[in-house]
Every structure is written in C-alpha cells, then in structure tokens.
Coordinates of C-alpha atoms in Angstrom, one line a residue:
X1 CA 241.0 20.3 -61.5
X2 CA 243.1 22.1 -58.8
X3 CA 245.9 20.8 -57.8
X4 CA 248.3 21.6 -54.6
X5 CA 251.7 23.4 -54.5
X6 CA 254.4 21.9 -52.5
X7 CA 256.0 23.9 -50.3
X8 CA 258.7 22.5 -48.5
X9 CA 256.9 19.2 -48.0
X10 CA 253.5 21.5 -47.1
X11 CA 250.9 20.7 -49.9
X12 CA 249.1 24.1 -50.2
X13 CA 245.7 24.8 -52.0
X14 CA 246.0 27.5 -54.9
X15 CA 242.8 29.2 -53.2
X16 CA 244.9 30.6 -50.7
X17 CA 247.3 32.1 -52.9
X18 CA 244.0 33.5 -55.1
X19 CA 242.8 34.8 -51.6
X20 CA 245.9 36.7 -51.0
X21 CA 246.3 38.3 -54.3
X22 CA 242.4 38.9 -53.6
X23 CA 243.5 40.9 -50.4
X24 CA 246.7 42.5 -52.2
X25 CA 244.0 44.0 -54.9
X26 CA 241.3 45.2 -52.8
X27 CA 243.5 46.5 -50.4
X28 CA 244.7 48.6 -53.3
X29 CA 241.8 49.4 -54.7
X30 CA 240.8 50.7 -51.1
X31 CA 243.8 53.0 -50.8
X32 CA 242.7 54.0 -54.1
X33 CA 238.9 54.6 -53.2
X34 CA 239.9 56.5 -49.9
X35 CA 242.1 58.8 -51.9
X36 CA 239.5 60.1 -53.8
X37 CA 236.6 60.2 -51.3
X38 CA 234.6 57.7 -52.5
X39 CA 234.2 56.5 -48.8
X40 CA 231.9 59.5 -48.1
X41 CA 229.5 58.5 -49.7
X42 CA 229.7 54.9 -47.8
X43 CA 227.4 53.4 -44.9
X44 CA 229.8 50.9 -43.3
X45 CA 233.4 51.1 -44.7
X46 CA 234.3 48.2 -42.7
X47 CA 231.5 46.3 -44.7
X48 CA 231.6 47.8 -48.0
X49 CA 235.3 46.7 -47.7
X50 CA 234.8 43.0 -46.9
X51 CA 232.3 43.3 -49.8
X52 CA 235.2 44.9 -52.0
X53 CA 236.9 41.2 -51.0
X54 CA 234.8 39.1 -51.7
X55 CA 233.6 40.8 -55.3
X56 CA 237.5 40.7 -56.6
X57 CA 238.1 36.7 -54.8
X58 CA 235.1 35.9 -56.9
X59 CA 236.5 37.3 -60.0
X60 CA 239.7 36.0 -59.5
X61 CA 238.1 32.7 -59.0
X62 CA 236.0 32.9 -61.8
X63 CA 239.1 34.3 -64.4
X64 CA 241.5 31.4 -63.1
X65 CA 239.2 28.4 -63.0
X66 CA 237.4 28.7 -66.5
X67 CA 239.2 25.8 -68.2

C-alpha cells in the first residue's frame, strides 16, 4: 500500500517522486543514446523518447511496488 510523504503540511504521492527519477534516468540514458548515434537509426526521436519514459516509469513501478 502506498502511502504519502509530508512535505511541509503537502501530502505528496510517491508516484511523483518515481516519475521524476523516471525522467532523471531516461533523460540520461538519452544523453547516452545520442552520444553514440543510436538516434540515426530512429523514426521520431521525440516519440522513441517519450517511449524511453514510459518503459523505465514502468520498471521503476514494477521494482518498487512488488511487496
């Protein structure tokens, strides 16, 4: 069961914090991909970088809520 974070009398969800470290990580990992050209070989960047998102959220999500 998730449970909020108090933050100076503001009850905040832990999904938001997951979502931000989900942003931190693909963010990185698109730095990293763009370094090495992998984004040549990539339709849409803009897309295949929302997808990048929403693959490491998911397995963030799926690491911190098996109980």
């Amino acid at each position: 069961m998730m449970k909020e974070m108090d933050i100076a009398g503001v009850f905040i969800t832990p999904v938001l914090g997951w979502a931000l470290l989900a942003l931190l990580i693909s963010w990185i990992l698109a730095r990293f991909l763009g370094r090495f050209g992998v984004y040549q070989w990539v339709w849409h960047r803009h897309l295949f970088d929302l997808c990048l998102y929403v693959a490491v959220f998911a397995t963030i999500t799926f690491f911190v809520s098996r109980t």
